[in-house]
């Protein structure tokens, strides 16, 4: 009799736990996850879209909202609804996204969080899962900016979910990436760079998946599956050919004014470079008046390498993503009676055909000038088409 009673009691207890589990699961699934951002330029919003996609991949529903904009009367992302502090308590989890301002969150996000004092007093966000992603610049403040934000969220008693040391196959290591173990970031102020990068968006997607699993208390799949198939090349045959020629790409020169090193319009990329090498002009001066033609050919090849270094950045870190070389235009610092511009320009043309093959065949123009920027003997303008 007593054994039967205990068996019934245990069985009933198990059924009650199962019922509570179903109620909890139903409650979680019926509540939205909030992705709350400040983004006037759009980079944080792009990360938010990937965070949202990762959350919804795990069966939850997420909404993107923005904090009120204190600095401008309108926001560049008018389609995004504005959130209020009162509604924060109704979500099963909150992912915060903010630009980085001097190693901290933005002015708009800070002003919004200041208005959560009443919620903090009641600890209404205690134990609610949260995660942080940010849009930064050089990368020097990416991690400290996220941990600074954590101070506010920890004061609310929220459960912080990190990105961790996630591993994604095929990450482009040729360009700086904004991933940190604390949360995804993007280095959005690099001149001429398209940010967030495709890999930063992958990290954001994974962070969204991990965040959703923390909300539903499920384990995260070890293998990261990104639903969007990449059409980018996975080989590096162009740079291999460069190495066989005994050449290597320099670090892509950075602009010294209010311009970018390249401009992409559709699939076309426009680049302009001079004969910089190790921060100095190679063989500065006028050709055949202090600069020999042989030196000018070396300077032309160096200028073309600078163009290719910038092109690599534009092509997501892989020159195999170049569909074709469209046009090269070379301008040379010459005397009025100089006529061998085409012979000098062959140094650039031969190089691109050697490494790109048939894709390197291009149209060309050569010109003479009485002076060039930084006293460079040559300047090359180039147009490329990417896949």
Short mmCIF file of C-alpha atoms in Angstrom, two decimals:
data_model
loop_
_atom_site.label_atom_id
_atom_site.label_comp_id
_atom_site.label_asym_id
_atom_site.label_seq_id
_atom_site.Cartn_x
_atom_site.Cartn_y
_atom_site.Cartn_z
CA UNK A 1 0.00 0.00 0.00
CA UNK A 2 2.72 2.45 1.06
CA UNK A 3 4.85 1.59 -1.98
CA UNK A 4 1.86 2.11 -4.24
CA UNK A 5 1.25 5.49 -2.64
CA UNK A 6 4.85 6.60 -3.22
CA UNK A 7 4.79 5.40 -6.83
CA UNK A 8 1.60 7.36 -7.47
CA UNK A 9 3.13 10.42 -5.77
CA UNK A 10 6.32 10.26 -7.86
CA UNK A 11 4.37 9.66 -11.05
CA UNK A 12 2.11 12.60 -10.30
CA UNK A 13 5.13 14.81 -9.52
CA UNK A 14 6.71 13.94 -12.88
CA UNK A 15 3.47 14.75 -14.70
CA UNK A 16 3.30 18.10 -12.89
CA UNK A 17 6.88 18.95 -13.91
CA UNK A 18 6.12 18.01 -17.51
CA UNK A 19 3.05 20.21 -17.45
CA UNK A 20 4.99 23.14 -16.01
CA UNK A 21 7.67 22.62 -18.64
CA UNK A 22 5.05 22.83 -21.40
CA UNK A 23 3.57 25.97 -19.86
CA UNK A 24 7.04 27.53 -19.63
CA UNK A 25 7.86 26.60 -23.22
CA UNK A 26 4.53 27.95 -24.45
CA UNK A 27 5.11 31.18 -22.51
CA UNK A 28 8.59 31.59 -24.04
CA UNK A 29 7.36 30.89 -27.56
CA UNK A 30 4.45 33.31 -27.18
CA UNK A 31 6.76 36.16 -26.17
CA UNK A 32 8.74 38.11 -28.74
CA UNK A 33 12.48 38.70 -28.46
CA UNK A 34 13.39 42.38 -28.76
CA UNK A 35 16.40 43.52 -30.79
CA UNK A 36 16.81 47.11 -29.59
CA UNK A 37 19.19 49.36 -31.51
CA UNK A 38 20.45 52.86 -32.09
CA UNK A 39 21.46 53.19 -35.74
CA UNK A 40 21.34 56.30 -37.87
CA UNK A 41 23.92 55.15 -40.43
CA UNK A 42 22.62 51.63 -40.90
CA UNK A 43 25.58 49.46 -39.83
CA UNK A 44 24.11 48.49 -36.46
CA UNK A 45 20.80 47.79 -38.20
CA UNK A 46 22.49 45.37 -40.62
CA UNK A 47 23.94 43.46 -37.66
CA UNK A 48 20.50 43.52 -36.03
CA UNK A 49 18.96 41.86 -39.07
CA UNK A 50 21.43 38.98 -38.79
CA UNK A 51 20.88 38.73 -35.02
CA UNK A 52 17.13 38.55 -35.68
CA UNK A 53 17.57 35.89 -38.38
CA UNK A 54 19.65 33.76 -36.00
CA UNK A 55 17.02 34.05 -33.26
CA UNK A 56 14.20 33.10 -35.60
CA UNK A 57 16.22 30.17 -36.96
CA UNK A 58 15.74 28.65 -33.49
CA UNK A 59 11.95 28.97 -33.58
CA UNK A 60 11.47 32.25 -31.71
CA UNK A 61 9.98 35.47 -33.08
CA UNK A 62 12.08 38.62 -32.92
CA UNK A 63 11.28 42.27 -33.56
CA UNK A 64 13.72 45.09 -34.27
CA UNK A 65 13.03 48.45 -32.66
CA UNK A 66 15.12 51.56 -32.12
CA UNK A 67 15.59 53.96 -29.24
CA UNK A 68 14.40 57.57 -29.68
CA UNK A 69 16.90 59.72 -31.55
CA UNK A 70 17.94 62.63 -29.33
CA UNK A 71 20.39 64.12 -31.81
CA UNK A 72 18.25 64.49 -34.94
CA UNK A 73 14.56 65.10 -35.54
CA UNK A 74 14.47 62.17 -37.96
CA UNK A 75 16.33 58.90 -38.24
CA UNK A 76 17.78 57.37 -41.40
CA UNK A 77 15.89 54.16 -40.56
CA UNK A 78 12.36 55.52 -40.38
CA UNK A 79 10.88 52.08 -41.08
CA UNK A 80 12.09 50.83 -37.69
CA UNK A 81 9.54 51.45 -34.89
CA UNK A 82 10.59 53.36 -31.77
CA UNK A 83 10.61 51.45 -28.48
CA UNK A 84 9.51 52.73 -25.07
CA UNK A 85 11.11 51.78 -21.77
CA UNK A 86 7.79 50.50 -20.41
CA UNK A 87 7.58 47.71 -22.99
CA UNK A 88 10.96 46.17 -22.10
CA UNK A 89 9.41 43.95 -19.43
CA UNK A 90 7.16 42.08 -21.87
CA UNK A 91 9.94 40.40 -23.88
CA UNK A 92 11.50 36.98 -23.25
CA UNK A 93 14.94 38.40 -24.09
CA UNK A 94 16.54 41.63 -25.29
CA UNK A 95 19.50 42.01 -27.65
CA UNK A 96 21.00 45.51 -27.50
CA UNK A 97 22.85 47.06 -30.47
CA UNK A 98 24.59 50.42 -30.35
CA UNK A 99 27.27 52.46 -32.12
CA UNK A 100 30.46 52.91 -30.12
CA UNK A 101 30.98 56.42 -28.77
CA UNK A 102 34.37 56.93 -27.13
CA UNK A 103 34.55 53.40 -25.72
CA UNK A 104 30.93 53.37 -24.58
CA UNK A 105 27.36 53.21 -25.87
CA UNK A 106 25.86 55.99 -27.98
CA UNK A 107 24.23 59.11 -26.59
CA UNK A 108 20.79 57.91 -27.72
CA UNK A 109 21.15 54.50 -26.10
CA UNK A 110 22.52 56.03 -22.90
CA UNK A 111 19.58 58.46 -22.70
CA UNK A 112 17.14 55.57 -23.19
CA UNK A 113 18.73 53.39 -20.52
CA UNK A 114 18.68 56.32 -18.07
CA UNK A 115 14.88 56.22 -18.30
CA UNK A 116 14.75 52.60 -17.04
CA UNK A 117 15.21 53.66 -13.40
CA UNK A 118 11.67 52.61 -12.38
CA UNK A 119 12.19 49.18 -13.94
CA UNK A 120 15.54 48.86 -12.16
CA UNK A 121 14.00 49.68 -8.77
CA UNK A 122 11.51 46.82 -9.16
CA UNK A 123 14.13 44.55 -10.81
CA UNK A 124 11.55 43.69 -13.46
CA UNK A 125 14.28 42.62 -15.90
CA UNK A 126 15.99 40.31 -13.42
CA UNK A 127 17.05 37.00 -15.03
CA UNK A 128 15.87 38.11 -18.47
CA UNK A 129 18.50 36.99 -21.03
CA UNK A 130 20.36 39.77 -22.83
CA UNK A 131 23.20 40.09 -25.33
CA UNK A 132 25.10 43.02 -26.84
CA UNK A 133 26.46 43.81 -30.31
CA UNK A 134 28.01 47.09 -31.46
CA UNK A 135 29.16 49.06 -34.47
CA UNK A 136 32.61 50.52 -33.98
CA UNK A 137 35.56 51.93 -35.84
CA UNK A 138 39.23 51.02 -35.38
CA UNK A 139 38.50 48.08 -33.09
CA UNK A 140 40.46 49.44 -30.13
CA UNK A 141 37.30 50.05 -28.08
CA UNK A 142 35.09 47.22 -29.29
CA UNK A 143 35.47 44.92 -26.28
CA UNK A 144 35.52 47.63 -23.60
CA UNK A 145 32.40 49.22 -25.11
CA UNK A 146 30.46 45.99 -24.73
CA UNK A 147 31.63 45.38 -21.17
CA UNK A 148 30.77 48.99 -20.29
CA UNK A 149 27.22 48.31 -21.46
CA UNK A 150 27.20 45.15 -19.33
CA UNK A 151 27.44 47.30 -16.19
CA UNK A 152 23.98 48.72 -16.86
CA UNK A 153 22.47 45.34 -17.77
CA UNK A 154 24.01 43.63 -14.74
CA UNK A 155 22.49 46.32 -12.52
CA UNK A 156 19.12 45.26 -13.88
CA UNK A 157 19.93 41.69 -12.91
CA UNK A 158 19.77 40.49 -16.51
CA UNK A 159 21.46 37.26 -17.62
CA UNK A 160 24.22 38.20 -20.07
CA UNK A 161 24.81 35.90 -23.05
CA UNK A 162 28.19 36.23 -24.78
CA UNK A 163 29.31 35.31 -28.28
CA UNK A 164 32.18 33.23 -26.90
CA UNK A 165 35.15 32.05 -28.92
CA UNK A 166 33.06 30.86 -31.83
CA UNK A 167 34.72 29.21 -34.80
CA UNK A 168 33.45 29.81 -38.31
CA UNK A 169 35.12 28.11 -41.25
CA UNK A 170 36.41 30.27 -44.07
CA UNK A 171 36.65 33.59 -42.20
CA UNK A 172 38.52 36.15 -44.30
CA UNK A 173 41.67 36.91 -42.32
CA UNK A 174 43.00 39.34 -44.91
CA UNK A 175 40.85 42.14 -43.48
CA UNK A 176 40.17 43.07 -39.83
CA UNK A 177 37.02 41.47 -38.44
CA UNK A 178 34.99 42.85 -35.54
CA UNK A 179 34.18 39.64 -33.72
CA UNK A 180 34.93 39.55 -29.97
CA UNK A 181 34.16 36.85 -27.36
CA UNK A 182 31.77 39.33 -25.71
CA UNK A 183 29.64 40.07 -28.77
CA UNK A 184 29.73 40.86 -32.47
CA UNK A 185 31.02 44.23 -33.61
CA UNK A 186 31.78 45.79 -36.99
CA UNK A 187 34.64 48.11 -37.88
CA UNK A 188 32.43 50.42 -39.84
CA UNK A 189 34.68 53.45 -40.35
CA UNK A 190 37.48 51.90 -42.39
CA UNK A 191 37.72 54.06 -45.54
CA UNK A 192 36.15 52.44 -48.59
CA UNK A 193 35.23 49.30 -46.70
CA UNK A 194 31.82 47.69 -47.01
CA UNK A 195 30.68 46.95 -43.48
CA UNK A 196 29.49 44.89 -41.83
CA UNK A 197 31.58 42.28 -43.63
CA UNK A 198 29.97 39.00 -44.63
CA UNK A 199 31.88 37.30 -41.79
CA UNK A 200 30.73 39.85 -39.22
CA UNK A 201 27.17 39.12 -40.32
CA UNK A 202 27.86 35.40 -39.85
CA UNK A 203 29.05 36.06 -36.30
CA UNK A 204 25.90 38.11 -35.65
CA UNK A 205 23.73 35.28 -36.99
CA UNK A 206 25.50 32.81 -34.71
CA UNK A 207 25.10 35.19 -31.75
CA UNK A 208 21.38 35.32 -32.47
CA UNK A 209 21.23 31.51 -32.49
CA UNK A 210 23.12 31.27 -29.22
CA UNK A 211 20.95 33.94 -27.64
CA UNK A 212 17.76 32.10 -28.65
CA UNK A 213 19.11 28.87 -27.19
CA UNK A 214 19.86 30.65 -23.93
CA UNK A 215 16.26 31.89 -23.81
CA UNK A 216 14.84 28.42 -24.44
CA UNK A 217 17.54 26.66 -22.37
CA UNK A 218 18.64 24.41 -25.22
CA UNK A 219 22.15 23.44 -26.20
CA UNK A 220 23.73 25.09 -29.22
CA UNK A 221 24.67 23.05 -32.25
CA UNK A 222 28.43 22.76 -32.51
CA UNK A 223 28.40 23.33 -36.26
CA UNK A 224 27.45 26.80 -37.45
CA UNK A 225 25.06 26.66 -40.38
CA UNK A 226 24.60 29.85 -42.37
CA UNK A 227 21.52 29.62 -44.61
CA UNK A 228 22.78 31.98 -47.32
CA UNK A 229 25.07 30.20 -49.75
CA UNK A 230 28.20 32.14 -50.63
CA UNK A 231 29.17 32.64 -54.24
CA UNK A 232 32.58 33.98 -53.32
CA UNK A 233 35.72 32.16 -54.38
CA UNK A 234 37.49 29.89 -51.91
CA UNK A 235 40.76 29.61 -53.86
CA UNK A 236 43.67 32.03 -54.04
CA UNK A 237 45.13 31.27 -57.47
CA UNK A 238 45.81 34.91 -58.32
CA UNK A 239 48.03 35.51 -55.29
CA UNK A 240 49.73 32.16 -55.88
CA UNK A 241 50.69 33.40 -59.36
CA UNK A 242 51.99 36.62 -57.80
CA UNK A 243 54.20 34.60 -55.46
CA UNK A 244 55.55 32.58 -58.39
CA UNK A 245 56.55 35.90 -59.99
CA UNK A 246 58.45 36.75 -56.80
CA UNK A 247 55.95 39.49 -55.91
CA UNK A 248 53.72 40.12 -52.92
CA UNK A 249 50.98 42.59 -52.23
CA UNK A 250 51.77 45.54 -49.96
CA UNK A 251 49.41 46.73 -47.25
CA UNK A 252 46.64 48.64 -48.98
CA UNK A 253 47.51 52.37 -48.88
CA UNK A 254 45.12 54.46 -46.81
CA UNK A 255 43.74 57.83 -47.94
CA UNK A 256 45.11 61.06 -46.48
CA UNK A 257 42.05 63.17 -47.22
CA UNK A 258 38.28 63.04 -47.43
CA UNK A 259 38.10 60.29 -50.03
CA UNK A 260 38.14 56.50 -50.13
CA UNK A 261 40.73 54.13 -51.64
CA UNK A 262 38.10 52.52 -53.85
CA UNK A 263 34.51 53.03 -54.90
CA UNK A 264 32.21 50.17 -55.82
CA UNK A 265 29.27 50.91 -58.15
CA UNK A 266 27.30 47.75 -58.75
CA UNK A 267 29.96 45.15 -59.57
CA UNK A 268 32.46 47.71 -60.86
CA UNK A 269 35.32 48.90 -58.63
CA UNK A 270 37.22 52.14 -59.28
CA UNK A 271 40.74 52.57 -57.85
CA UNK A 272 43.46 55.21 -58.18
CA UNK A 273 47.04 54.86 -56.86
CA UNK A 274 50.54 56.36 -57.12
CA UNK A 275 53.99 54.77 -56.67
CA UNK A 276 54.03 54.52 -52.88
CA UNK A 277 56.32 51.95 -51.29
CA UNK A 278 56.84 51.70 -47.53
CA UNK A 279 55.22 55.10 -47.07
CA UNK A 280 57.43 56.89 -49.62
CA UNK A 281 57.26 57.53 -53.35
CA UNK A 282 59.45 55.10 -55.30
CA UNK A 283 61.76 57.06 -57.64
CA UNK A 284 60.11 60.48 -57.30
CA UNK A 285 60.59 63.01 -60.06
CA UNK A 286 60.33 63.52 -63.79
CA UNK A 287 61.02 60.64 -66.15
CA UNK A 288 64.27 61.15 -68.14
CA UNK A 289 65.06 64.14 -65.96
CA UNK A 290 66.27 62.45 -62.81
CA UNK A 291 64.24 59.23 -63.23
CA UNK A 292 65.32 56.62 -65.79
CA UNK A 293 62.83 54.67 -67.87
CA UNK A 294 63.85 51.47 -66.08
CA UNK A 295 63.12 53.10 -62.73
CA UNK A 296 59.81 54.36 -64.11
CA UNK A 297 58.88 50.78 -65.11
CA UNK A 298 59.63 49.59 -61.55
CA UNK A 299 57.53 52.43 -60.16
CA UNK A 300 54.70 51.49 -62.53
CA UNK A 301 54.77 47.89 -61.33
CA UNK A 302 54.75 49.08 -57.70
CA UNK A 303 51.78 51.34 -58.44
CA UNK A 304 49.91 48.40 -59.97
CA UNK A 305 50.66 46.31 -56.85
CA UNK A 306 49.16 49.11 -54.75
CA UNK A 307 46.06 49.02 -56.96
CA UNK A 308 45.81 45.24 -56.50
CA UNK A 309 46.21 45.56 -52.71
CA UNK A 310 43.21 47.91 -52.60
CA UNK A 311 41.34 45.66 -55.01
CA UNK A 312 41.84 42.73 -52.63
CA UNK A 313 40.03 44.66 -49.89
CA UNK A 314 37.21 45.52 -52.30
CA UNK A 315 36.97 41.84 -53.33
CA UNK A 316 36.37 40.59 -49.78
CA UNK A 317 40.01 39.68 -49.30
CA UNK A 318 40.36 37.39 -52.33
CA UNK A 319 41.48 38.44 -55.80
CA UNK A 320 39.88 35.29 -57.23
CA UNK A 321 36.60 37.17 -56.80
CA UNK A 322 37.62 39.48 -59.68
CA UNK A 323 35.65 38.72 -62.82
CA UNK A 324 37.77 40.84 -65.15
CA UNK A 325 40.09 43.82 -65.50
CA UNK A 326 38.10 46.40 -67.44
CA UNK A 327 40.45 49.33 -67.99
CA UNK A 328 43.83 50.72 -66.92
CA UNK A 329 44.82 54.37 -67.38
CA UNK A 330 48.41 55.43 -66.70
CA UNK A 331 49.58 59.01 -66.32
CA UNK A 332 53.35 59.65 -66.29
CA UNK A 333 55.38 62.57 -65.00
CA UNK A 334 57.32 63.41 -68.18
CA UNK A 335 58.95 66.11 -70.24
CA UNK A 336 56.86 67.55 -73.11
CA UNK A 337 58.80 65.65 -75.79
CA UNK A 338 58.53 62.19 -74.13
CA UNK A 339 56.67 59.60 -76.23
CA UNK A 340 57.26 56.16 -74.69
CA UNK A 341 54.28 56.21 -72.30
CA UNK A 342 52.94 52.92 -73.68
CA UNK A 343 56.26 51.16 -73.09
CA UNK A 344 56.23 52.19 -69.44
CA UNK A 345 52.59 51.18 -68.99
CA UNK A 346 53.34 47.67 -70.22
CA UNK A 347 54.76 46.95 -66.75
CA UNK A 348 51.24 47.24 -65.33
CA UNK A 349 49.43 45.58 -68.23
CA UNK A 350 51.78 42.60 -68.34
CA UNK A 351 51.40 42.07 -64.60
CA UNK A 352 47.58 41.86 -64.61
CA UNK A 353 47.54 39.56 -67.64
CA UNK A 354 50.19 37.32 -66.03
CA UNK A 355 48.15 36.84 -62.85
CA UNK A 356 44.56 37.04 -64.13
CA UNK A 357 45.05 35.35 -67.50
CA UNK A 358 42.29 36.07 -70.02
CA UNK A 359 40.38 37.98 -67.31
CA UNK A 360 43.28 40.44 -67.21
CA UNK A 361 42.99 41.60 -70.83
CA UNK A 362 41.79 45.21 -70.70
CA UNK A 363 41.39 48.50 -72.53
CA UNK A 364 44.07 51.07 -71.79
CA UNK A 365 44.97 54.73 -71.92
CA UNK A 366 48.35 56.43 -71.32
CA UNK A 367 48.99 60.11 -70.73
CA UNK A 368 51.80 62.53 -69.94
CA UNK A 369 51.68 65.25 -67.28
CA UNK A 370 54.00 68.02 -66.15
CA UNK A 371 53.52 67.01 -62.50
CA UNK A 372 51.80 64.35 -60.38
CA UNK A 373 50.75 64.13 -56.71
CA UNK A 374 53.62 63.65 -54.24
CA UNK A 375 56.05 63.98 -57.18
CA UNK A 376 55.24 60.41 -58.16
CA UNK A 377 56.57 59.38 -61.58
CA UNK A 378 53.32 57.52 -62.34
CA UNK A 379 49.66 57.39 -61.40
CA UNK A 380 47.29 54.56 -62.37
CA UNK A 381 43.51 54.61 -62.52
CA UNK A 382 41.87 51.19 -62.80
CA UNK A 383 38.40 49.74 -63.27
CA UNK A 384 37.60 46.14 -62.33
CA UNK A 385 34.48 43.99 -62.38
CA UNK A 386 33.80 41.64 -59.45
CA UNK A 387 31.80 38.42 -59.52
#
